[in-house]
Short mmCIF file of C-alpha atoms and ligand atoms in Angstrom, two decimals:
data_model
loop_
_atom_site.label_atom_id
_atom_site.label_comp_id
_atom_site.label_asym_id
_atom_site.label_seq_id
_atom_site.Cartn_x
_atom_site.Cartn_y
_atom_site.Cartn_z
CA MET A 1 -19.57 -9.46 8.63
CA ASP A 2 -20.29 -11.13 5.38
CA LYS A 3 -19.91 -14.92 5.76
CA GLU A 4 -17.69 -15.10 2.72
CA GLN A 5 -15.38 -12.27 3.81
CA ILE A 6 -11.69 -13.50 3.82
CA ILE A 7 -9.82 -10.40 4.90
CA GLY A 8 -10.32 -9.79 8.57
CA ARG A 9 -12.02 -13.01 9.38
CA TYR A 10 -9.66 -13.40 12.27
CA ASN A 11 -8.27 -10.33 14.15
CA THR A 12 -5.53 -10.12 16.77
CA GLN A 13 -4.88 -6.82 18.49
CA ILE A 14 -1.62 -6.28 20.21
CA GLU A 15 -0.64 -3.20 22.40
CA SER A 16 2.91 -2.77 21.21
CA VAL A 17 5.26 -4.70 18.99
CA ASP A 18 8.49 -4.02 17.09
CA SER A 19 6.75 -4.42 13.63
CA THR A 20 3.54 -6.18 12.85
CA ASN A 21 5.03 -7.50 9.60
CA LYS A 22 7.99 -9.01 11.65
CA TYR A 23 5.58 -10.42 14.16
CA VAL A 24 3.50 -12.18 11.58
CA SER A 25 6.57 -13.42 9.77
CA GLU A 26 7.88 -15.01 12.96
CA ALA A 27 4.42 -16.43 13.70
CA LEU A 28 4.28 -18.06 10.28
CA GLN A 29 7.57 -19.80 10.92
CA LYS A 30 5.98 -21.64 13.81
CA GLN A 31 2.49 -22.23 12.57
CA GLU A 32 0.18 -21.50 9.57
CA LEU A 33 -2.18 -18.64 10.27
CA SER A 34 -5.64 -18.65 8.63
CA GLU A 35 -5.86 -16.75 5.38
CA GLY A 36 -7.07 -13.15 6.03
CA THR A 37 -5.91 -12.99 9.55
CA ILE A 38 -5.15 -9.44 10.56
CA VAL A 39 -2.64 -8.51 13.20
CA TRP A 40 -2.93 -4.92 14.25
CA ALA A 41 -0.96 -2.93 16.85
CA LEU A 42 -1.52 0.34 18.63
CA ASN A 43 2.21 0.89 18.77
CA GLN A 44 5.17 -0.19 16.78
CA THR A 45 8.79 0.37 18.14
CA GLN A 46 10.51 -0.57 14.85
CA GLY A 47 7.87 -0.08 12.10
CA LYS A 48 9.33 -1.00 8.77
CA GLY A 49 8.89 1.07 5.63
CA GLN A 50 9.98 0.57 2.02
CA LYS A 51 13.65 0.89 1.09
CA GLY A 52 14.78 -0.01 4.59
CA ASN A 53 13.15 3.16 6.02
CA SER A 54 11.34 3.22 9.32
CA TRP A 55 7.65 4.06 9.72
CA GLU A 56 6.66 6.73 12.22
CA SER A 57 3.45 6.45 14.10
CA GLU A 58 2.43 7.94 17.44
CA SER A 59 1.20 5.32 19.86
CA GLY A 60 -2.53 4.69 19.70
CA LYS A 61 -3.27 7.18 16.96
CA ASN A 62 -3.01 5.26 13.66
CA LEU A 63 -3.71 2.01 11.87
CA LEU A 64 -0.73 -0.37 11.88
CA LEU A 65 -1.58 -3.75 10.56
CA SER A 66 -0.41 -6.80 8.71
CA ILE A 67 -2.72 -9.19 6.78
CA VAL A 68 -1.78 -12.73 5.95
CA ILE A 69 -2.83 -14.20 2.58
CA TYR A 70 -1.93 -17.19 0.55
CA PRO A 71 -2.32 -15.94 -3.11
CA ASP A 72 -0.74 -19.11 -4.66
CA PHE A 73 -2.84 -18.43 -7.76
CA ILE A 74 -0.54 -15.48 -8.51
CA LYS A 75 2.57 -16.22 -10.50
CA ALA A 76 5.78 -14.71 -9.00
CA ALA A 77 6.30 -12.63 -12.15
CA SER A 78 2.86 -11.08 -11.68
CA GLN A 79 3.27 -10.22 -7.99
CA PHE A 80 2.71 -6.56 -8.55
CA MET A 81 -0.99 -7.30 -9.10
CA LEU A 82 -1.21 -7.75 -5.36
CA ASN A 83 0.37 -4.27 -4.89
CA LYS A 84 -2.25 -2.91 -7.17
CA VAL A 85 -5.31 -4.35 -5.48
CA ILE A 86 -4.06 -3.39 -1.94
CA SER A 87 -3.26 0.08 -3.01
CA LEU A 88 -6.64 0.42 -4.64
CA GLY A 89 -8.31 -0.83 -1.47
CA VAL A 90 -6.40 1.54 0.91
CA ALA A 91 -7.00 4.39 -1.66
CA GLU A 92 -10.81 3.59 -1.68
CA PHE A 93 -10.91 3.58 2.12
CA ILE A 94 -9.32 7.04 2.31
CA GLN A 95 -11.44 8.28 -0.53
CA SER A 96 -14.55 7.47 1.44
CA TYR A 97 -13.55 10.27 3.90
CA LYS A 98 -11.72 12.75 1.66
CA ASP A 99 -11.38 13.28 -2.11
CA ASP A 100 -8.21 13.92 -4.12
CA VAL A 101 -6.68 10.61 -3.19
CA LYS A 102 -3.96 9.19 -5.48
CA ILE A 103 -1.52 6.26 -5.60
CA LYS A 104 2.01 7.25 -5.96
CA TRP A 105 3.89 4.47 -7.60
CA PRO A 106 4.46 1.83 -6.50
CA ASN A 107 2.03 1.90 -3.54
CA ASP A 108 2.13 5.08 -1.57
CA ILE A 109 -1.30 6.59 -0.86
CA TYR A 110 -1.48 10.39 -1.17
CA VAL A 111 -4.07 13.05 -0.38
CA GLY A 112 -3.12 16.05 -2.65
CA ASP A 113 0.64 16.27 -2.29
CA LYS A 114 0.93 14.58 1.11
CA LYS A 115 1.42 10.96 2.11
CA ILE A 116 -1.31 9.53 4.14
CA ALA A 117 -0.55 5.75 4.03
CA GLY A 118 2.21 3.36 3.22
CA ILE A 119 2.19 -0.31 2.22
CA LEU A 120 4.94 -2.89 2.64
CA ILE A 121 4.11 -6.25 1.01
CA GLU A 122 6.52 -9.10 1.84
CA ASN A 123 5.99 -12.15 -0.43
CA ARG A 124 7.31 -15.74 0.01
CA ILE A 125 7.85 -17.25 -3.39
CA LEU A 126 7.67 -21.01 -3.65
CA GLY A 127 8.52 -22.27 -7.24
CA ASP A 128 6.91 -19.72 -9.51
CA VAL A 129 3.98 -18.70 -7.35
CA ILE A 130 3.38 -16.58 -4.22
CA GLN A 131 3.13 -19.01 -1.37
CA SER A 132 2.34 -16.53 1.32
CA SER A 133 2.19 -12.83 1.67
CA ILE A 134 2.39 -10.43 4.62
CA VAL A 135 0.52 -7.24 3.61
CA GLY A 136 1.66 -4.48 5.99
CA ILE A 137 -0.34 -1.29 5.96
CA GLY A 138 0.15 1.99 7.92
CA ILE A 139 -2.61 4.57 7.61
CA ASN A 140 -2.31 7.88 9.50
CA ILE A 141 -5.64 8.39 11.15
CA ASN A 142 -5.71 10.62 14.26
CA GLN A 143 -2.00 11.75 14.59
CA LYS A 144 -1.89 15.63 14.64
CA GLU A 145 1.89 16.26 14.16
CA PHE A 146 4.64 14.38 12.56
CA LYS A 147 8.24 14.55 13.78
CA SER A 148 10.20 12.41 11.48
CA ASP A 149 11.82 13.67 8.31
CA ALA A 150 9.47 11.53 6.24
CA PRO A 151 8.39 13.62 3.24
CA ASN A 152 5.04 15.34 3.72
CA PRO A 153 3.17 13.14 6.08
CA VAL A 154 -0.47 13.79 6.78
CA SER A 155 -3.28 12.07 8.65
CA LEU A 156 -7.09 11.73 8.15
CA TYR A 157 -7.47 14.11 11.11
CA ASN A 158 -5.31 16.73 9.38
CA VAL A 159 -7.40 16.64 6.13
CA THR A 160 -10.87 16.25 7.65
CA ASN A 161 -10.53 17.87 11.11
CA LYS A 162 -12.27 14.83 12.69
CA GLU A 163 -11.09 12.07 14.88
CA TYR A 164 -11.90 8.38 14.09
CA ASP A 165 -12.42 5.21 15.90
CA LEU A 166 -9.61 2.93 15.00
CA LYS A 167 -11.53 -0.36 15.46
CA GLU A 168 -14.35 0.93 13.18
CA CYS A 169 -11.78 2.10 10.60
CA LEU A 170 -10.04 -1.32 10.67
CA LYS A 171 -13.41 -3.12 10.17
CA PHE A 172 -14.29 -0.89 7.24
CA LEU A 173 -10.84 -1.20 5.63
CA ALA A 174 -10.96 -4.98 5.82
CA THR A 175 -14.21 -5.05 3.86
CA ILE A 176 -12.86 -2.79 1.12
CA ILE A 177 -9.59 -4.77 0.81
CA ASP A 178 -11.59 -7.93 0.78
CA LYS A 179 -13.59 -6.60 -2.17
CA TRP A 180 -10.34 -5.83 -4.16
CA TYR A 181 -8.71 -9.10 -3.22
CA LYS A 182 -11.67 -10.89 -4.65
CA TYR A 183 -11.31 -8.97 -7.91
CA LEU A 184 -7.86 -10.54 -8.00
CA ILE A 185 -9.11 -14.04 -7.14
CA ASN A 186 -11.70 -13.55 -9.89
CA GLU A 187 -8.99 -12.58 -12.42
CA GLU A 188 -10.64 -9.22 -13.09
CA PHE A 189 -7.25 -7.93 -14.38
CA GLU A 190 -8.55 -5.31 -16.77
CA LEU A 191 -10.59 -3.67 -14.04
CA ILE A 192 -7.62 -3.72 -11.71
CA ASP A 193 -5.18 -2.31 -14.26
CA THR A 194 -7.60 0.40 -15.34
CA SER A 195 -8.46 1.47 -11.84
CA TYR A 196 -4.84 1.51 -10.86
CA LEU A 197 -3.89 3.81 -13.73
CA THR A 198 -6.82 6.09 -13.15
CA LYS A 199 -5.69 6.49 -9.55
CA LEU A 200 -1.96 6.82 -10.43
CA LYS A 201 -0.44 10.07 -9.42
CA ASN A 202 1.04 11.98 -12.46
CA TYR A 203 -0.22 9.34 -14.91
CA ASN A 204 0.22 10.83 -18.40
CA ASN A 205 1.50 14.07 -16.87
CA PHE A 206 4.86 15.65 -17.41
CA SER A 207 6.98 16.18 -14.31
CA ASN A 208 10.57 15.97 -13.10
CA TYR A 209 12.41 12.94 -12.05
CA LEU A 210 15.99 12.15 -11.00
CA TYR A 211 17.32 9.35 -13.09
CA GLU A 212 20.93 8.30 -13.60
CA GLU A 213 21.89 11.44 -11.62
CA LYS A 214 20.20 13.66 -14.12
CA VAL A 215 16.91 15.71 -13.86
CA ILE A 216 14.68 14.51 -16.63
CA GLU A 217 11.22 15.60 -17.56
CA ALA A 218 8.97 12.64 -18.32
CA LYS A 219 5.39 11.32 -18.16
CA ILE A 220 4.24 8.08 -16.71
CA LEU A 221 2.98 5.68 -19.40
CA GLY A 222 2.16 2.79 -17.00
CA VAL A 223 3.58 -0.03 -14.98
CA SER A 224 5.08 -3.27 -16.43
CA GLU A 225 3.90 -6.77 -15.36
CA TYR A 226 6.87 -6.87 -13.10
CA GLY A 227 5.81 -3.63 -11.45
CA LYS A 228 8.46 -1.42 -13.04
CA LEU A 229 7.58 2.12 -13.74
CA ILE A 230 7.38 3.08 -17.50
CA ILE A 231 8.04 6.64 -18.27
CA GLU A 232 8.46 8.58 -21.55
CA THR A 233 10.82 11.51 -21.59
CA ILE A 234 10.06 14.82 -23.45
CA TYR A 235 12.51 13.53 -26.12
CA ALA A 236 10.23 10.51 -26.59
CA SER A 237 12.52 7.89 -25.24
CA THR A 238 10.96 5.19 -22.98
CA ILE A 239 12.56 4.21 -19.70
CA GLU A 240 11.62 1.26 -17.49
CA CYS A 241 12.96 1.53 -13.92
CA ASP A 242 12.50 0.22 -10.37
CA LEU A 243 12.18 2.04 -7.14
CA LYS A 244 15.93 2.38 -6.50
CA GLU A 245 16.61 3.84 -9.92
CA ILE A 246 14.32 6.82 -9.87
CA THR A 247 13.46 9.68 -7.59
CA PHE A 248 10.28 11.65 -8.00
CA LEU A 249 11.02 15.37 -7.81
CA PHE A 250 7.37 16.11 -7.06
CA ASP A 251 5.15 15.10 -4.24
C1 LIG B 301 6.21 2.78 3.32
O1 LIG B 301 7.41 2.98 3.41
O2 LIG B 301 5.55 3.64 2.76
C2 LIG B 301 5.59 1.51 3.83
C3 LIG B 301 5.10 1.60 5.30
C4 LIG B 301 4.48 0.47 5.80
C5 LIG B 301 4.19 0.49 7.26
C6 LIG B 301 3.31 -0.63 7.86
S1 LIG B 301 2.81 -0.24 9.43
C7 LIG B 301 2.28 -1.85 9.65
C8 LIG B 301 3.20 -2.70 8.91
N1 LIG B 301 4.34 -3.17 9.86
C9 LIG B 301 5.45 -2.66 9.55
O3 LIG B 301 6.56 -2.71 10.18
N2 LIG B 301 5.34 -1.86 8.49
C10 LIG B 301 4.00 -1.94 7.87
#
């Protein structure tokens, strides 16, 4: 490992836990963990997803991890920058095995029209900066079948017909996320913004959304500094919305 690598400098593996994000959050209340520490579990009994959903994962088959970072150089108002670099890192990891990888706003990772990975970032804001951040990542690696009603789950196995060594995958993922985190540290905002838009599913493409209980046809123009989605309807009106206000009617 590169001497300067931050992400994955320290690794803790646990067999089974309710949620790696919850585990790290509780650990942080008792002691400071070194920046870049990864806690990864083979099994989660109450894996947390976005919007209060749960995260399904068959025991021992997938990557389930939380990374601790202290990005106090990021203003609270710009915290979506962190979502961008983490999504780009996870997308690049998947892309190294399979093409057609996209980020579905805000930070779901898709292969074609199926979701392969999810990200749940929990930031602790102090004053106007991020004091600490728990970056939770779930990547479907070797699972063959999915039972929950999650929309269109898929694994790396499903799309490549190969099984992978989870430890090797984790090591590789850490080096890629480290690279993207360093772009953030080095304030390479233009590179990050452009890369995010290039990878964004349905960027600049018309498709259907449910907004204010109506189906609208719109294209994605971009994402605001605060991480809100900016879309333009076919009638040329611009809408800025958060995750609770809009439903994608495509996958
Ligand atoms: C989503 O809804 O797409 C986000 C899913 C995030 C799941 C990961 S698995 C490891 C970490 N621990 C959790 O409880 N959730 C995240």
